């Protein structure tokens, strides 16, 4: 019996998504508990176009996706509009933020940035064939990222460049020779 065809390997989202095995985990934003300083550090030390927002590192449940440019703008505006937004102000990416306690006049105020989170990023499961992912990117004209998850758990991220790199590999082209525009 020649079953070869059945075993032909189809590339799946899980093969293309980041992180790859051995990579650092994704840079994510936790829904609660991060400070303005933490987020500013994240923007300073990474170049990613965005960050998945998750409930917590323990549960890794996906809430949405936050574009880098939206985060930078929101942090700038917050400092500009309220002098009590300080480096140690807690940031809430939740529907409701706790009411600030009546602290001293110089205490940091918490910041609520739920409204800047994209709550419906395009998501696929890790088992989705790359053929479909390619189609999603081209048909929907997605320029940014697709988040890979199983049920609600965040697994990885695929950007348009990751998809183009995958296509280049299929065509046996040097991935770096492709024009990514
Ligand atoms: P592009 O792929 O267009 O350069 P990014 O700069 O956002 O877009 O992503 C660069 C690489 O890092 C891609 O391979 C992507 O899968 C991965 N990546 C994107 N966002 C994150 C993130 N928040 N944490 C870790 N890796 C990421």
mmCIF file of C-alpha atoms and ligand atoms in Angstrom:
data_model
loop_
_atom_site.group_PDB
_atom_site.id
_atom_site.type_symbol
_atom_site.label_atom_id
_atom_site.label_comp_id
_atom_site.label_asym_id
_atom_site.label_seq_id
_atom_site.Cartn_x
_atom_site.Cartn_y
_atom_site.Cartn_z
ATOM 1 C CA UNK A 1 0.000 0.000 0.000
ATOM 2 C CA UNK A 2 1.290 3.382 -0.923
ATOM 3 C CA UNK A 3 0.051 5.838 1.659
ATOM 4 C CA UNK A 4 2.710 8.397 0.961
ATOM 5 C CA UNK A 5 0.256 11.091 -0.051
ATOM 6 C CA UNK A 6 -1.550 10.939 3.250
ATOM 7 C CA UNK A 7 1.653 11.715 5.070
ATOM 8 C CA UNK A 8 2.598 14.706 2.971
ATOM 9 C CA UNK A 9 3.292 17.363 5.513
ATOM 10 C CA UNK A 10 1.174 20.476 5.268
ATOM 11 C CA UNK A 11 2.667 23.505 6.906
ATOM 12 C CA UNK A 12 0.460 24.672 9.743
ATOM 13 C CA UNK A 13 0.143 27.972 11.566
ATOM 14 C CA UNK A 14 2.054 26.428 14.445
ATOM 15 C CA UNK A 15 5.099 25.910 12.160
ATOM 16 C CA UNK A 16 5.242 29.563 11.114
ATOM 17 C CA UNK A 17 4.094 31.420 14.224
ATOM 18 C CA UNK A 18 6.475 32.986 16.689
ATOM 19 C CA UNK A 19 7.871 32.109 19.131
ATOM 20 C CA UNK A 20 9.762 29.233 17.550
ATOM 21 C CA UNK A 21 10.962 26.431 19.757
ATOM 22 C CA UNK A 22 13.824 27.775 21.837
ATOM 23 C CA UNK A 23 12.839 31.435 21.303
ATOM 24 C CA UNK A 24 12.012 33.775 24.133
ATOM 25 C CA UNK A 25 8.293 33.791 24.924
ATOM 26 C CA UNK A 26 6.142 36.446 23.246
ATOM 27 C CA UNK A 27 6.262 39.935 24.689
ATOM 28 C CA UNK A 28 2.786 40.368 26.105
ATOM 29 C CA UNK A 29 0.855 42.825 28.217
ATOM 30 C CA UNK A 30 -0.949 41.645 31.308
ATOM 31 C CA UNK A 31 -4.436 43.001 31.791
ATOM 32 C CA UNK A 32 -3.679 44.142 35.333
ATOM 33 C CA UNK A 33 -0.604 44.740 37.389
ATOM 34 C CA UNK A 34 1.756 46.444 34.945
ATOM 35 C CA UNK A 35 2.852 50.004 35.615
ATOM 36 C CA UNK A 36 3.293 52.944 33.264
ATOM 37 C CA UNK A 37 7.033 52.429 33.757
ATOM 38 C CA UNK A 38 6.780 48.737 32.743
ATOM 39 C CA UNK A 39 4.941 49.681 29.546
ATOM 40 C CA UNK A 40 7.367 52.471 28.704
ATOM 41 C CA UNK A 41 10.221 50.015 29.186
ATOM 42 C CA UNK A 42 8.476 47.546 26.883
ATOM 43 C CA UNK A 43 8.118 50.189 24.159
ATOM 44 C CA UNK A 44 11.749 51.266 24.579
ATOM 45 C CA UNK A 45 13.248 47.800 24.523
ATOM 46 C CA UNK A 46 11.236 46.114 21.745
ATOM 47 C CA UNK A 47 10.361 46.978 18.169
ATOM 48 C CA UNK A 48 7.240 44.840 17.709
ATOM 49 C CA UNK A 49 4.265 46.483 16.060
ATOM 50 C CA UNK A 50 2.035 45.276 18.841
ATOM 51 C CA UNK A 51 1.505 43.114 21.865
ATOM 52 C CA UNK A 52 -1.109 40.528 22.729
ATOM 53 C CA UNK A 53 -3.019 41.437 25.891
ATOM 54 C CA UNK A 54 -3.598 38.479 28.198
ATOM 55 C CA UNK A 55 -5.393 37.945 31.474
ATOM 56 C CA UNK A 56 -2.277 36.785 33.313
ATOM 57 C CA UNK A 57 0.944 34.900 32.694
ATOM 58 C CA UNK A 58 -0.545 31.898 34.493
ATOM 59 C CA UNK A 59 -3.676 31.514 32.365
ATOM 60 C CA UNK A 60 -2.366 33.101 29.114
ATOM 61 C CA UNK A 61 -5.931 33.808 28.028
ATOM 62 C CA UNK A 62 -6.103 36.214 25.135
ATOM 63 C CA UNK A 63 -8.047 39.453 25.662
ATOM 64 C CA UNK A 64 -6.954 41.306 22.530
ATOM 65 C CA UNK A 65 -4.105 42.978 20.746
ATOM 66 C CA UNK A 66 -2.581 46.370 21.413
ATOM 67 C CA UNK A 67 -0.837 48.279 18.641
ATOM 68 C CA UNK A 68 2.486 49.772 19.612
ATOM 69 C CA UNK A 69 1.567 53.181 18.188
ATOM 70 C CA UNK A 70 -1.700 53.302 20.169
ATOM 71 C CA UNK A 71 0.134 52.429 23.372
ATOM 72 C CA UNK A 72 2.773 55.128 22.818
ATOM 73 C CA UNK A 73 0.112 57.758 22.103
ATOM 74 C CA UNK A 74 -1.996 56.786 25.098
ATOM 75 C CA UNK A 75 0.968 56.961 27.469
ATOM 76 C CA UNK A 76 2.003 60.357 26.118
ATOM 77 C CA UNK A 77 -1.542 61.688 26.439
ATOM 78 C CA UNK A 78 -1.900 60.345 29.956
ATOM 79 C CA UNK A 79 1.252 62.131 31.131
ATOM 80 C CA UNK A 80 0.152 65.267 29.375
ATOM 81 C CA UNK A 81 -3.362 65.293 30.821
ATOM 82 C CA UNK A 82 -2.650 64.322 34.403
ATOM 83 C CA UNK A 83 0.471 65.115 36.375
ATOM 84 C CA UNK A 84 -0.356 62.323 38.800
ATOM 85 C CA UNK A 85 0.203 59.705 36.132
ATOM 86 C CA UNK A 86 3.639 58.547 37.224
ATOM 87 C CA UNK A 87 6.025 55.759 36.413
ATOM 88 C CA UNK A 88 4.550 53.612 39.182
ATOM 89 C CA UNK A 89 0.907 54.251 38.185
ATOM 90 C CA UNK A 90 -0.837 50.926 37.648
ATOM 91 C CA UNK A 91 -2.394 50.413 34.224
ATOM 92 C CA UNK A 92 -5.671 48.525 33.817
ATOM 93 C CA UNK A 93 -6.676 46.982 30.519
ATOM 94 C CA UNK A 94 -9.989 45.965 32.032
ATOM 95 C CA UNK A 95 -13.555 47.145 31.606
ATOM 96 C CA UNK A 96 -13.579 48.556 35.116
ATOM 97 C CA UNK A 97 -10.645 49.949 37.002
ATOM 98 C CA UNK A 98 -10.778 50.088 40.769
ATOM 99 C CA UNK A 99 -11.709 53.488 42.142
ATOM 100 C CA UNK A 100 -8.549 55.158 43.326
ATOM 101 C CA UNK A 101 -8.177 55.263 47.074
ATOM 102 C CA UNK A 102 -8.013 58.673 48.657
ATOM 103 C CA UNK A 103 -4.274 58.908 48.906
ATOM 104 C CA UNK A 104 -1.923 61.817 49.263
ATOM 105 C CA UNK A 105 -1.884 64.591 46.694
ATOM 106 C CA UNK A 106 1.276 63.218 45.111
ATOM 107 C CA UNK A 107 0.218 59.568 44.917
ATOM 108 C CA UNK A 108 0.264 58.002 41.444
ATOM 109 C CA UNK A 109 -3.183 57.669 39.891
ATOM 110 C CA UNK A 110 -4.112 54.436 38.119
ATOM 111 C CA UNK A 111 -4.659 54.552 34.377
ATOM 112 C CA UNK A 112 -7.354 52.706 32.466
ATOM 113 C CA UNK A 113 -6.485 51.903 28.856
ATOM 114 C CA UNK A 114 -9.098 49.279 27.993
ATOM 115 C CA UNK A 115 -10.462 51.393 25.144
ATOM 116 C CA UNK A 116 -7.260 51.167 23.087
ATOM 117 C CA UNK A 117 -7.180 47.362 23.015
ATOM 118 C CA UNK A 118 -8.350 45.712 19.780
ATOM 119 C CA UNK A 119 -10.706 43.139 21.252
ATOM 120 C CA UNK A 120 -11.199 41.226 18.007
ATOM 121 C CA UNK A 121 -7.839 40.577 16.433
ATOM 122 C CA UNK A 122 -7.925 38.007 13.637
ATOM 123 C CA UNK A 123 -7.135 34.691 15.215
ATOM 124 C CA UNK A 124 -6.489 31.216 13.881
ATOM 125 C CA UNK A 125 -5.805 27.957 15.670
ATOM 126 C CA UNK A 126 -2.396 26.337 15.695
ATOM 127 C CA UNK A 127 -3.705 23.560 13.397
ATOM 128 C CA UNK A 128 -4.822 25.931 10.628
ATOM 129 C CA UNK A 129 -3.025 25.093 7.354
ATOM 130 C CA UNK A 130 -0.811 27.944 6.188
ATOM 131 C CA UNK A 131 -2.685 27.919 2.871
ATOM 132 C CA UNK A 132 -5.686 29.272 4.763
ATOM 133 C CA UNK A 133 -3.595 31.754 6.719
ATOM 134 C CA UNK A 134 -2.132 33.062 3.442
ATOM 135 C CA UNK A 135 -5.657 33.405 2.073
ATOM 136 C CA UNK A 136 -6.811 35.267 5.179
ATOM 137 C CA UNK A 137 -3.931 37.717 4.884
ATOM 138 C CA UNK A 138 -4.524 38.341 1.203
ATOM 139 C CA UNK A 139 -8.333 38.320 1.169
ATOM 140 C CA UNK A 140 -8.701 40.503 4.251
ATOM 141 C CA UNK A 141 -5.705 42.654 3.384
ATOM 142 C CA UNK A 142 -4.291 42.242 6.856
ATOM 143 C CA UNK A 143 -1.135 44.230 7.325
ATOM 144 C CA UNK A 144 -0.528 43.422 10.903
ATOM 145 C CA UNK A 145 -0.631 40.353 13.029
ATOM 146 C CA UNK A 146 -2.736 37.318 13.401
ATOM 147 C CA UNK A 147 -2.811 35.755 16.787
ATOM 148 C CA UNK A 148 -2.675 32.012 17.106
ATOM 149 C CA UNK A 149 -4.637 30.488 19.914
ATOM 150 C CA UNK A 150 -6.354 27.325 20.952
ATOM 151 C CA UNK A 151 -9.652 27.958 22.712
ATOM 152 C CA UNK A 152 -8.718 31.163 24.530
ATOM 153 C CA UNK A 153 -5.081 30.400 25.154
ATOM 154 C CA UNK A 154 -2.506 32.523 23.365
ATOM 155 C CA UNK A 155 0.034 30.402 21.509
ATOM 156 C CA UNK A 156 1.811 32.698 19.089
ATOM 157 C CA UNK A 157 1.728 35.436 16.528
ATOM 158 C CA UNK A 158 2.067 35.585 12.739
ATOM 159 C CA UNK A 159 2.777 38.830 10.910
ATOM 160 C CA UNK A 160 2.486 39.616 7.224
ATOM 161 C CA UNK A 161 6.270 39.369 6.951
ATOM 162 C CA UNK A 162 6.189 35.911 8.557
ATOM 163 C CA UNK A 163 3.674 34.888 5.864
ATOM 164 C CA UNK A 164 5.803 36.350 3.056
ATOM 165 C CA UNK A 165 8.862 34.578 4.442
ATOM 166 C CA UNK A 166 6.893 31.337 4.416
ATOM 167 C CA UNK A 167 5.849 31.883 0.778
ATOM 168 C CA UNK A 168 9.447 32.626 -0.180
ATOM 169 C CA UNK A 169 10.536 29.367 1.390
ATOM 170 C CA UNK A 170 7.831 27.468 -0.499
ATOM 171 C CA UNK A 171 9.120 28.996 -3.725
ATOM 172 C CA UNK A 172 12.665 28.163 -2.664
ATOM 173 C CA UNK A 173 13.555 31.834 -2.795
ATOM 174 C CA UNK A 174 15.915 33.506 -0.409
ATOM 175 C CA UNK A 175 13.453 34.928 2.152
ATOM 176 C CA UNK A 176 15.527 38.095 2.521
ATOM 177 C CA UNK A 177 15.382 38.769 -1.222
ATOM 178 C CA UNK A 178 11.608 39.288 -1.147
ATOM 179 C CA UNK A 179 10.420 42.874 -1.080
ATOM 180 C CA UNK A 180 8.153 43.150 1.913
ATOM 181 C CA UNK A 181 5.879 45.884 0.694
HETATM 182 P P1 LIG B 1 7.137 42.484 11.140
HETATM 183 O O1 LIG B 1 7.052 40.985 11.012
HETATM 184 O O2 LIG B 1 6.316 43.202 10.150
HETATM 185 O O3 LIG B 1 8.560 42.985 11.254
HETATM 186 P P2 LIG B 1 6.892 42.851 14.014
HETATM 187 O O4 LIG B 1 8.049 43.796 14.183
HETATM 188 O O5 LIG B 1 5.690 43.112 14.863
HETATM 189 O O6 LIG B 1 6.386 42.847 12.518
HETATM 190 O O7 LIG B 1 7.387 41.379 14.263
HETATM 191 C C1 LIG B 1 8.719 40.926 14.034
HETATM 192 C C2 LIG B 1 8.801 39.436 14.371
HETATM 193 O O8 LIG B 1 8.533 39.228 15.745
HETATM 194 C C3 LIG B 1 7.781 38.562 13.614
HETATM 195 O O9 LIG B 1 8.418 37.346 13.254
HETATM 196 C C4 LIG B 1 6.663 38.323 14.621
HETATM 197 O O10 LIG B 1 6.077 37.040 14.474
HETATM 198 C C5 LIG B 1 7.355 38.450 15.953
HETATM 199 N N1 LIG B 1 6.512 39.189 16.928
HETATM 200 C C6 LIG B 1 5.549 40.107 16.675
HETATM 201 N N2 LIG B 1 5.023 40.592 17.816
HETATM 202 C C7 LIG B 1 5.671 39.970 18.828
HETATM 203 C C8 LIG B 1 5.598 40.036 20.266
HETATM 204 N N3 LIG B 1 4.736 40.843 20.896
HETATM 205 N N4 LIG B 1 6.432 39.230 20.974
HETATM 206 C C9 LIG B 1 7.318 38.419 20.353
HETATM 207 N N5 LIG B 1 7.420 38.297 19.021
HETATM 208 C C10 LIG B 1 6.627 39.068 18.261
#
